[in-house]
CSV table of C-alpha atoms in Angstrom, one decimal:
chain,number,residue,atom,x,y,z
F,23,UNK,CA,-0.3,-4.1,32.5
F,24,UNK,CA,1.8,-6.6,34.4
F,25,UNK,CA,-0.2,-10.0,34.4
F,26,UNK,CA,1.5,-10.8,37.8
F,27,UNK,CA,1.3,-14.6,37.6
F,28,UNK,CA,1.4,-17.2,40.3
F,29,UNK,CA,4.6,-18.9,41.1
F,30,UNK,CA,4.2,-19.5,44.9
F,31,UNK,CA,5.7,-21.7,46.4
F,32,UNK,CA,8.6,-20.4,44.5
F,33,UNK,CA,10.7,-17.8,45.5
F,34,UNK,CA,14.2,-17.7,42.8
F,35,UNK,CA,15.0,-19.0,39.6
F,36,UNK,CA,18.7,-20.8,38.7
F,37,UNK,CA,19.8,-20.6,35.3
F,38,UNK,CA,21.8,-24.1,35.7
F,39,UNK,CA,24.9,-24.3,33.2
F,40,UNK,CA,27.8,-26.3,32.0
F,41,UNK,CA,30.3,-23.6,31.7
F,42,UNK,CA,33.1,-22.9,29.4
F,43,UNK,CA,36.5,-21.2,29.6
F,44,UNK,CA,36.4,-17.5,29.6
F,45,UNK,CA,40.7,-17.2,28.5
F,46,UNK,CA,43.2,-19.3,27.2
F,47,UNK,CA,44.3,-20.2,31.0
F,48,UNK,CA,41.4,-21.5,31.9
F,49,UNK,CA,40.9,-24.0,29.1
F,50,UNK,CA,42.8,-27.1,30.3
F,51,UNK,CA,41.5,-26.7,34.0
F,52,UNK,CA,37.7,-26.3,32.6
F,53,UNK,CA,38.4,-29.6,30.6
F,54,UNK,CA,40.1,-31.1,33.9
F,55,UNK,CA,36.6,-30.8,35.3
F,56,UNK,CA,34.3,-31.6,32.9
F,57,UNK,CA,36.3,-35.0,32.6
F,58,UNK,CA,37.4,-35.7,36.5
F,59,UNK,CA,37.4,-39.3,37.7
F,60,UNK,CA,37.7,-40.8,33.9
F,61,UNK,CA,41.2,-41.2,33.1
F,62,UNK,CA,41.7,-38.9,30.2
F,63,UNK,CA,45.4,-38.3,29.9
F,64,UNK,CA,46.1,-34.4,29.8
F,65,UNK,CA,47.7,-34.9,26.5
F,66,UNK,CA,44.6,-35.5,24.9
F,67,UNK,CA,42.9,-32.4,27.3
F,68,UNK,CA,45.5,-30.3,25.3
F,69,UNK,CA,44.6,-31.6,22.3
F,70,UNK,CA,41.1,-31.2,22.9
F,71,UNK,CA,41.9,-27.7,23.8
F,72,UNK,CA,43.2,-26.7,20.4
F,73,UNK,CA,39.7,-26.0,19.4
F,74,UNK,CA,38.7,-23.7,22.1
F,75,UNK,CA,42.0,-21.9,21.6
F,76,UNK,CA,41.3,-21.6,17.6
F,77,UNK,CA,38.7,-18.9,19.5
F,78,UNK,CA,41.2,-17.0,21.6
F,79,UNK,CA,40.5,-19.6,24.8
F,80,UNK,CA,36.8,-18.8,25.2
F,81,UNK,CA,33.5,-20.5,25.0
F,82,UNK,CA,30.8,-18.5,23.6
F,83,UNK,CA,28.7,-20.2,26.2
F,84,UNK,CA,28.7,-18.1,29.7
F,85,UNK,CA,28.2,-14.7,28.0
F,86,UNK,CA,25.4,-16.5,25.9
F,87,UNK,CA,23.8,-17.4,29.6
F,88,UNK,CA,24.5,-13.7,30.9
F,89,UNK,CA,22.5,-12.7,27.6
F,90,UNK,CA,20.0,-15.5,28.7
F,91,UNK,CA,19.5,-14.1,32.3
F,92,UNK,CA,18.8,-10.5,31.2
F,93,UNK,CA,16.4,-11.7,28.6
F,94,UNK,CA,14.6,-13.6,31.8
F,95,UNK,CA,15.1,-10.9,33.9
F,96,UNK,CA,13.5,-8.5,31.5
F,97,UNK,CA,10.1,-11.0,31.0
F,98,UNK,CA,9.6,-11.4,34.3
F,99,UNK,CA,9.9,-7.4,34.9
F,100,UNK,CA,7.6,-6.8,32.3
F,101,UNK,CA,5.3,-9.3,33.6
F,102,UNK,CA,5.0,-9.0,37.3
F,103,UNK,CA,7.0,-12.3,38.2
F,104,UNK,CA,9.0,-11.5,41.3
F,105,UNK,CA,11.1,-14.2,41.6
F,106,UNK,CA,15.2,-13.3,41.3
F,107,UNK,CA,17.3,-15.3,38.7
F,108,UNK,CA,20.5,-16.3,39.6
F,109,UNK,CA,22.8,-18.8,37.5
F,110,UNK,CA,25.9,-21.7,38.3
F,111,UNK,CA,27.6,-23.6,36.1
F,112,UNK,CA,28.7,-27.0,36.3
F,113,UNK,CA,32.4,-27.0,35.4
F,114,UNK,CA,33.2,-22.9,35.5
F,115,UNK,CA,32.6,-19.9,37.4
F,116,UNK,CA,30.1,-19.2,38.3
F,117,UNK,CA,30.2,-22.5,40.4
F,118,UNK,CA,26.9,-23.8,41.2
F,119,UNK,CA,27.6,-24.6,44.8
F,120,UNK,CA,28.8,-21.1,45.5
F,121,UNK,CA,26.0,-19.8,43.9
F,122,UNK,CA,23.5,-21.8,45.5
F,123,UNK,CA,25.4,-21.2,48.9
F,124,UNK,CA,24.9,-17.2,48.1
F,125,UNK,CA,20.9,-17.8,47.6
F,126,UNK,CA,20.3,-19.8,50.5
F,127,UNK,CA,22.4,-16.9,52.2
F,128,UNK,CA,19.9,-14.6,51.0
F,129,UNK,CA,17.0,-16.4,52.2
F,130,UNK,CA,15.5,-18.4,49.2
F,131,UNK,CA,13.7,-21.7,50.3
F,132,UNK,CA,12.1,-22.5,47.5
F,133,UNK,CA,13.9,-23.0,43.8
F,134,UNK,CA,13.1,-23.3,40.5
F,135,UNK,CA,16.0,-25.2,38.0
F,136,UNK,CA,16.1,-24.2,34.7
F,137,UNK,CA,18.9,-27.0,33.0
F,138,UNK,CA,20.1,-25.7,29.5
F,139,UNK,CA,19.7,-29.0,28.0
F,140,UNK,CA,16.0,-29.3,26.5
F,141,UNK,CA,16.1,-33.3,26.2
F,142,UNK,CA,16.4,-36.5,28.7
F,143,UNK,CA,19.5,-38.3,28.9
F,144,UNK,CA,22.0,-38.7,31.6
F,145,UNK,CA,24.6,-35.8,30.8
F,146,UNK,CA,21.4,-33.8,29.9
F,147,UNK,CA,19.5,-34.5,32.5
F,148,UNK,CA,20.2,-36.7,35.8
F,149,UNK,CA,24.4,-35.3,35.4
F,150,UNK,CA,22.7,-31.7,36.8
F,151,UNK,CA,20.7,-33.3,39.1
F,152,UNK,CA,23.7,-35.1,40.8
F,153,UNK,CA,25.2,-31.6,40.5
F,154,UNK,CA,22.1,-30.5,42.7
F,155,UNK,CA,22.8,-33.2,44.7
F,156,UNK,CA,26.6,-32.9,45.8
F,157,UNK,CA,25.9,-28.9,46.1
F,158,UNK,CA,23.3,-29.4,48.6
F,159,UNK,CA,25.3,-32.1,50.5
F,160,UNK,CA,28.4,-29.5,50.5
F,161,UNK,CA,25.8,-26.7,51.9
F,162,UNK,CA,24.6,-29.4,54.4
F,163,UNK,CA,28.3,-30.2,55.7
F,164,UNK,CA,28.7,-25.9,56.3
F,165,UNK,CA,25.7,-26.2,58.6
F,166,UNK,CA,23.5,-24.5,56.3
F,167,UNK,CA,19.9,-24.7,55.9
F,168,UNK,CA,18.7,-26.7,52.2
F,169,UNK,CA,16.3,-25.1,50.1
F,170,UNK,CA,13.6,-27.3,48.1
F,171,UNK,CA,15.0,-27.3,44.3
F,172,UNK,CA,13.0,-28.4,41.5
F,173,UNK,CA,14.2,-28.9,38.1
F,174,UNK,CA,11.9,-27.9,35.2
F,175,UNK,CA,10.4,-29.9,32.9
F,176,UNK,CA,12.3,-31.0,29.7
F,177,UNK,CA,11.5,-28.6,26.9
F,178,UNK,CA,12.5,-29.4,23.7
F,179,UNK,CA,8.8,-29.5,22.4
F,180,UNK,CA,7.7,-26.4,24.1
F,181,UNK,CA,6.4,-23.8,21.3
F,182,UNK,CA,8.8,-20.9,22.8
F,183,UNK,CA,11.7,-23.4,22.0
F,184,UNK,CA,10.3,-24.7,18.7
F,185,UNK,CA,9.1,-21.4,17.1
F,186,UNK,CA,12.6,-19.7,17.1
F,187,UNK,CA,13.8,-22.5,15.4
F,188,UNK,CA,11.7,-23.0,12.5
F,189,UNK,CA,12.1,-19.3,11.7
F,190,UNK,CA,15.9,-20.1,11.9
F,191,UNK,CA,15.9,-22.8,9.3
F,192,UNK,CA,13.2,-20.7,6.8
F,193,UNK,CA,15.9,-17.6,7.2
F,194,UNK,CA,18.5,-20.4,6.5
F,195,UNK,CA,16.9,-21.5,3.0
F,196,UNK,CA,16.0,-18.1,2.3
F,197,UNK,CA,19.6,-17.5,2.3
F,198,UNK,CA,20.8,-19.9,0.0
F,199,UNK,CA,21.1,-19.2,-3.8
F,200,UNK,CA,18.0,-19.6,-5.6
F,201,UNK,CA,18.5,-22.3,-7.6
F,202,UNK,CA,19.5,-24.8,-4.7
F,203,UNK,CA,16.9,-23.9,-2.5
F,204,UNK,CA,14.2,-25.8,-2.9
F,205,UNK,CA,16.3,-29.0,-2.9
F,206,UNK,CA,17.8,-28.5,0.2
F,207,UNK,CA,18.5,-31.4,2.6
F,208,UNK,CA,17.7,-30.2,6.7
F,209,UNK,CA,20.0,-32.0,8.9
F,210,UNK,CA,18.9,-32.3,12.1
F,211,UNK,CA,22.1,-32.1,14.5
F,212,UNK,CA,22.5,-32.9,18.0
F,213,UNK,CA,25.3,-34.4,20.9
F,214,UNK,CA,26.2,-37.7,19.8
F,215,UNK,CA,26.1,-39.7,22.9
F,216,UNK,CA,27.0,-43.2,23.5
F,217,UNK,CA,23.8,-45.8,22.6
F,218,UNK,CA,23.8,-47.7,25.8
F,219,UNK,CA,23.1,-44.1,27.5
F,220,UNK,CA,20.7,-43.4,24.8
F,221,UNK,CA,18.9,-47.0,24.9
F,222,UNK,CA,18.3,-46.1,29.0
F,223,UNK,CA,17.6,-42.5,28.9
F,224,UNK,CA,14.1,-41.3,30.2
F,225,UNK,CA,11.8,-43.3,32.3
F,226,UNK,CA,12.1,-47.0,32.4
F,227,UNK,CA,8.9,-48.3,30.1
F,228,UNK,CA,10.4,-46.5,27.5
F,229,UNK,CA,13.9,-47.8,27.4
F,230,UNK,CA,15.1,-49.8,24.2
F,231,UNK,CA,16.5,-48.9,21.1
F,232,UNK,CA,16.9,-44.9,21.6
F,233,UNK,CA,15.4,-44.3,24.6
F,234,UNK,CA,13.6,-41.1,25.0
F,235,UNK,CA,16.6,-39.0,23.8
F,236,UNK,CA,16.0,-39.8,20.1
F,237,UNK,CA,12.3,-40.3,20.4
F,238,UNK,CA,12.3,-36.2,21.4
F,239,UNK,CA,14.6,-35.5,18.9
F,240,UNK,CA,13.2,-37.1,16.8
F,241,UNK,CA,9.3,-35.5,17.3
F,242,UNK,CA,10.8,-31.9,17.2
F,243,UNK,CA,12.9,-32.5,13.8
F,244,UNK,CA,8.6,-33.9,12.6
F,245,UNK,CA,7.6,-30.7,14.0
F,246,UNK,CA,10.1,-28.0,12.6
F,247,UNK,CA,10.0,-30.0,9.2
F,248,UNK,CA,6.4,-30.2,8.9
F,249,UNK,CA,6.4,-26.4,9.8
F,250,UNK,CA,8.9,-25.4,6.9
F,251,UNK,CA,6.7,-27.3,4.4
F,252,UNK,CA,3.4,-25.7,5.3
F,253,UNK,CA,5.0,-22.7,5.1
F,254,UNK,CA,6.6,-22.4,2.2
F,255,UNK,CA,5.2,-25.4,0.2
F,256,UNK,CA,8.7,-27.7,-1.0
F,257,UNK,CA,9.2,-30.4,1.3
F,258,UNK,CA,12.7,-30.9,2.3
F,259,UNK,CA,14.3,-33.9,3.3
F,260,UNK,CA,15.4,-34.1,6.3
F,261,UNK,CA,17.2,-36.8,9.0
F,262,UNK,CA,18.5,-36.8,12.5
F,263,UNK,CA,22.6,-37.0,12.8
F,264,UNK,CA,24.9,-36.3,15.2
F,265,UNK,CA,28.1,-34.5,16.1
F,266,UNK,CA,31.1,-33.7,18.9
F,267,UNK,CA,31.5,-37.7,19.6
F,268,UNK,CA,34.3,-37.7,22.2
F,269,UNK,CA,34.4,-41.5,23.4
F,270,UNK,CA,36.7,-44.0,23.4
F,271,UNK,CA,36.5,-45.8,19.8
F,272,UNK,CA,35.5,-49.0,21.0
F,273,UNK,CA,32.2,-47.5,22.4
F,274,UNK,CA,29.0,-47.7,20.0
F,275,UNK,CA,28.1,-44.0,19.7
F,276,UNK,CA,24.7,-42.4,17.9
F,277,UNK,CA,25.4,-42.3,14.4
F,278,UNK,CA,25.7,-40.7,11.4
F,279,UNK,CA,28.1,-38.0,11.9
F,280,UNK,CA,27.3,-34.8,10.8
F,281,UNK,CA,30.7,-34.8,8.3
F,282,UNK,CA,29.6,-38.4,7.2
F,283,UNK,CA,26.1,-36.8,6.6
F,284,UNK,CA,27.3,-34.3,4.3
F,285,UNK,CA,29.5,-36.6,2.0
F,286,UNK,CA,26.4,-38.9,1.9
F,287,UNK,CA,23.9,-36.3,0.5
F,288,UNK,CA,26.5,-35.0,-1.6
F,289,UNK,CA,27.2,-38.3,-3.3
F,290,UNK,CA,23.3,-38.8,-3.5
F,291,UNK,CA,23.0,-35.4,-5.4
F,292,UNK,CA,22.0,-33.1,-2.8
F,293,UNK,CA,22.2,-29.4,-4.1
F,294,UNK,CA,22.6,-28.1,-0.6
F,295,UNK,CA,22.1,-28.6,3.3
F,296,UNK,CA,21.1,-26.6,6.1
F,297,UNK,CA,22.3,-27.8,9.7
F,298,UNK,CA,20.3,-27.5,12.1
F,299,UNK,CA,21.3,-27.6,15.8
F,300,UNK,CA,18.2,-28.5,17.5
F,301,UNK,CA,20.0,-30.5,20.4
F,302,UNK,CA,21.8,-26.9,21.7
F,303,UNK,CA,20.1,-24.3,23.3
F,304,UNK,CA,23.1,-21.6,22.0
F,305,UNK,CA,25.7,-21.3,20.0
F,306,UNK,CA,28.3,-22.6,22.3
F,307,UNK,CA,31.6,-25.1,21.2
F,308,UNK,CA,30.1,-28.0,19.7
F,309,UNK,CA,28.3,-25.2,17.5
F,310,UNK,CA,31.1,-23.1,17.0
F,311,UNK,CA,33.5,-25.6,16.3
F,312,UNK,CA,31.7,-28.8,15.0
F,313,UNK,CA,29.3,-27.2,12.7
F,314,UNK,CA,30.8,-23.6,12.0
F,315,UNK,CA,34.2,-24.7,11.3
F,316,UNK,CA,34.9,-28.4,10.6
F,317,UNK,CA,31.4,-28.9,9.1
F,318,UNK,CA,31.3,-26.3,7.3
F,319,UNK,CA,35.0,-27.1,5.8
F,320,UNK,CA,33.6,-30.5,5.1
F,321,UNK,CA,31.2,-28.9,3.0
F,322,UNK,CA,33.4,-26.4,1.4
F,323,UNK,CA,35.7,-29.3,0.4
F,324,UNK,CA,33.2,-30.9,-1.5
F,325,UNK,CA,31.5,-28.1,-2.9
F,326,UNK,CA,27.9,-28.5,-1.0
F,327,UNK,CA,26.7,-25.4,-0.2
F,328,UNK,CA,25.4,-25.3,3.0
F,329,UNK,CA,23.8,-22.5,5.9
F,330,UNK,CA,23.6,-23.1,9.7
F,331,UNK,CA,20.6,-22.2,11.2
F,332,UNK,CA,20.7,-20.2,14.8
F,333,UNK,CA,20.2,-22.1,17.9
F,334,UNK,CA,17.7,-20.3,20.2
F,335,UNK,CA,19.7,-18.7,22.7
F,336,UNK,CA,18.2,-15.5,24.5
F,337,UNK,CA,15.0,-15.5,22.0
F,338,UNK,CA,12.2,-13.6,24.2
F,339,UNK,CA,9.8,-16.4,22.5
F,340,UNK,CA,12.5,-18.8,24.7
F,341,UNK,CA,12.0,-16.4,28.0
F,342,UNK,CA,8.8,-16.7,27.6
F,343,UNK,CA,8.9,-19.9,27.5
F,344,UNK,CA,10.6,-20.1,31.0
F,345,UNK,CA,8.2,-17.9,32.7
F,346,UNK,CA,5.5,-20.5,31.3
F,347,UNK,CA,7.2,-23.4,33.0
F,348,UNK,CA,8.0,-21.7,36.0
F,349,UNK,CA,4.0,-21.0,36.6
F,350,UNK,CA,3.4,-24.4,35.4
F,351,UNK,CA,5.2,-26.4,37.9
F,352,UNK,CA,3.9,-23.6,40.6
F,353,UNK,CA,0.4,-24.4,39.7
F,354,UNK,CA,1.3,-28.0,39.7
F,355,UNK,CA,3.2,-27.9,42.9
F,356,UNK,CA,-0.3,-26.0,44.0
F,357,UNK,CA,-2.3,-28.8,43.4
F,358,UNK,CA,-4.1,-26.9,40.6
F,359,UNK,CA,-4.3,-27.7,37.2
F,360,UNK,CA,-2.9,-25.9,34.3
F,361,UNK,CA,-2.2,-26.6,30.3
F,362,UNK,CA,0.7,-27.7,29.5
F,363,UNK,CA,2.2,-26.3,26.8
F,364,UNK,CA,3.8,-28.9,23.6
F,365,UNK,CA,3.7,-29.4,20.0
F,366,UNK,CA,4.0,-33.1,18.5
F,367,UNK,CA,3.5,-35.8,19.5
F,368,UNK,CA,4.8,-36.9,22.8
F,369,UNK,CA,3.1,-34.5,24.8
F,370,UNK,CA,4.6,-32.6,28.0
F,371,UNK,CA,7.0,-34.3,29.6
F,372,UNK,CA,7.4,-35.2,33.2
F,373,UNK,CA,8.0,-33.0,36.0
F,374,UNK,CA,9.4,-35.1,38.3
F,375,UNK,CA,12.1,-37.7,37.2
F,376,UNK,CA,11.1,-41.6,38.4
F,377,UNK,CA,14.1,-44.2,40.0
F,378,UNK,CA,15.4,-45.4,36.7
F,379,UNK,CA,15.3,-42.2,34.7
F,380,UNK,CA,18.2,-42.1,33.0
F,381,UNK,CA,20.5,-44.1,35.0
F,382,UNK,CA,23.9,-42.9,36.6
F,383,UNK,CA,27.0,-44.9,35.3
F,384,UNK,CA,27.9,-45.5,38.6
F,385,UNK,CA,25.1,-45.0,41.8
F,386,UNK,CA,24.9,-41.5,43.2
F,387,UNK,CA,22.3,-39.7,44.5
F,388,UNK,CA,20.5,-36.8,42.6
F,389,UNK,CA,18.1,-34.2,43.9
F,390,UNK,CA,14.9,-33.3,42.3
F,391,UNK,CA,13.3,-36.3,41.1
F,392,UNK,CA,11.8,-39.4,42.7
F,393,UNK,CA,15.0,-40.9,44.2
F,394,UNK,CA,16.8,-37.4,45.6
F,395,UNK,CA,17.8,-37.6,49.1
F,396,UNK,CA,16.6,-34.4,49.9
F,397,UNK,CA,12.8,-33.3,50.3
C-alpha cells in the first residue's frame, strides 16, 4: 500500500539541470550560453565543440534527466506522493524560466528544487540559485505571481546516492582480470574547479584550504572505500583527482588530473585502476568524454588496465532518495522534526544556504537561501 507521505506545504517538484545539446546545431549556441559574459572567443567554443560532435552533437545529459523524471515519477506513484515533477535546464531546452513560467501558470505556489549537482560550490550550488533568481525576476517583470522555491539539501552523502555507487565500483573490480584485481587503485574523480572557488565554497566558518567542496568529496570517497573493503576484504588505495579543467592557465585549479593520475600509479606499479565518478550524478560529457575516451586512451597508451564505474543516474535507490528529501524539508518547513538521512562523517547538510555560501564572482542575487530577494 501507498505510504502517502507528507510534503505539505509543497505542491511540485523541479528537476533543475544544466542542459546539453541535443544535435550538432545546437552545440556552439549551448556553449554560447553556458559561457555568456566571459570572453571566450568562438574559436575556442568550436574547438571545445569537437568533443560533443565526436558523439554526433549530443549530450547524453537531457535524455539521462527524462530517464530521471520517470524514475521520480514512478516512486512517487508508487508511494502516494502527489506532487507533479516538472524539469528546466540552465543552458538548453527545456529553459528553466519557461518552465517555471508554465508551473506558476498551472497554479503551483509552493516548489521543491532538486539541483543535479550533489556537492557545495558556486557552479554547483549558488550558479542554480542565481538561475532561480533571474527566472523569478523575468516572471515578476510579466506580471506574474512568484511561487516560494526551495532548493534541496546537498546530497552527496545521502545513502540512496552512496549505495549505487559502491555497487558500481565492486561490479567494476569484479570485472577486471583476476590477477590485477586485488591491487587495483580507486580513483575518485570529480569537476576540477578553480581553488579560490573551492577555498570559499560552503558556509563561511568552513572556508580555507578546500572549502566544503573537497571536504564532501572527500568523506564520500572514506565512505564508498571503506564499503568496498568490508565487503570484499582487499583494501584498495584510493585518492581524490580531478578532471574537465577548462580555465584559463594562469588560474590555480584542483589538482591532480585524472590523465596525470594514471601515469603516476602506473609508474608506481599499479596493476590497474578503476575511475570512479563520484562528483556526476550521470554519465553526461565530462563522463563521456573525459573518462570514457581520453582517460581511458591514457590508460590504453600505457598499458594500465582500467574499468569506469557507473554514475548513479535514474537508480530507484537515487529516487528514493528524492522522495526522502522532499518529505524532509516538508517536515522541516512544518516545524516538525524528522531524521535526516547521511553516511560519514559530516552529517546532513544545510537546508538553507547562509550570506557567504559559496560566494558569486561578481554580486547577484540568488533565491532560496538566506540572502534571496524573494520570500
Amino acid at each position: 500500500m501507498p505510504e502517502h507521505p507528507d510534503t505539505t506545504p509543497y505542491d511540485a517538484l523541479l528537476l533543475l539541470s544544466f542542459g546539453g545539446p541535443e544535435g550538432p546545431d545546437d552545440v556552439i549556441p549551448f556553449l554560447e550560453n553556458v559561457t555568456r559574459g566571459r570572453g571566450i572567443p568562438r574559436e575556442r567554443l568550436k574547438e571545445v565543440g569537437q568533443h560533443y560532435y565526436l558523439f554526433g552533437g549530443v549530450s547524453p545529459i537531457n535524455e539521462q534527466n527524462r530517464a530521471l523524471l520517470d524514475a521520480l515519477r514512478k516512486d512517487f506513484a508508487e508511494h502516494g506522493v502527489g506532487l507533479s515533477v516538472h524539469w528546466g535546464n540552465r543552458n538548453w531546452a527545456p529553459y528553466l524560466t519557461d518552465t517555471l513560467r508554465g508551473m506558476v501558470l498551472d497554479g503551483h505556489r509552493r516548489i521543491a528544487v532538486l539541483a543535479t549537482s550533489a556537492y557545495a560550490s558556486y557552479s554547483g550550488c549558488r550558479q542554480y540559485r542565481e538561475n532561480l533568481a533571474d527566472a523569478l525576476a523575468t516572471l515578476a517583470a510579466e506580471g506574474l505571481a512568484l511561487p516560494r522555491v526551495d532548493k534541496l539539501r546537498h546530497y552527496f552523502n545521502h545513502p540512496g546516492f552512496v549505495r549505487p555507487v559502491i555497487d558500481g565500483v565492486l561490479a567494476s573490480l569484479a570485472d577486471l582480470p583476476g590477477e590485477v584485481r586485488d591491487g587495483a587503485h580507486l580513483a575518485f574523480t570529480t569537476h576540477s574547479i578553480p581553488t579560490g572557488a573551492a577555498d570559499t565554497s560552503g558556509p563561511e566558518p568552513g572556508h580555507g584550504h578546500g572549502g566544503a567542496y573537497v571536504a564532501q568529496h572527500l568523506d564520500v570517497a572514506r565512505v564508498v572505500a571503506a564499503a568496498v573493503t568490508e565487503e570484499t576484504g582487499v583494501e584498495h588505495p584510493w585518492e581524490l583527482v580531478y578532471q574537465s579543467r577548462s580555465g584559463a592557465p594562469g588560474t590555480p585549479w584542483l589538482e591532480p588530473d585524472i590523465c596525470d593520475h594514471l601515469e603516476s600509479l602506473h609508474g608506481a606499479g599499479a596493476p590497474a585502476v578503476v575511475m570512479v565518478p563520484i562528483g556526476f550524478v550521470s554519465d553526461h560529457m565530462e563522463v563521456l568524454y573525459d573518462l570514457d575516451t581520453e582517460a581511458t586512451a591514457k590508460a590504453a597508451e600505457l598499458g594500465l588496465p582500467v574499468r569506469r564505474s557507473p554514475t548513479v543516474g535514474a537508480d530507484p535507490r537515487f529516487a528514493a532518495a528524492v522522495r526522502d528529501l522532499v518529505v524532509e524539508r516538508a517536515a522541516t518547513e512544518r516545524g516538525e522534526p524528522r531524521e535526516r538521512c547521511a553516511l560519514g562523517a559530516l552529517g546532513a547538510d544545510h537546508d538553507l544556504c547562509p550570506v557567504g555560501c559559496c560566494p558569486a564572482r561578481a554580486p547577484r542575487p540568488a533565491a532560496a537561501g538566506a540572502d534571496s530577494p524573494y520570500a
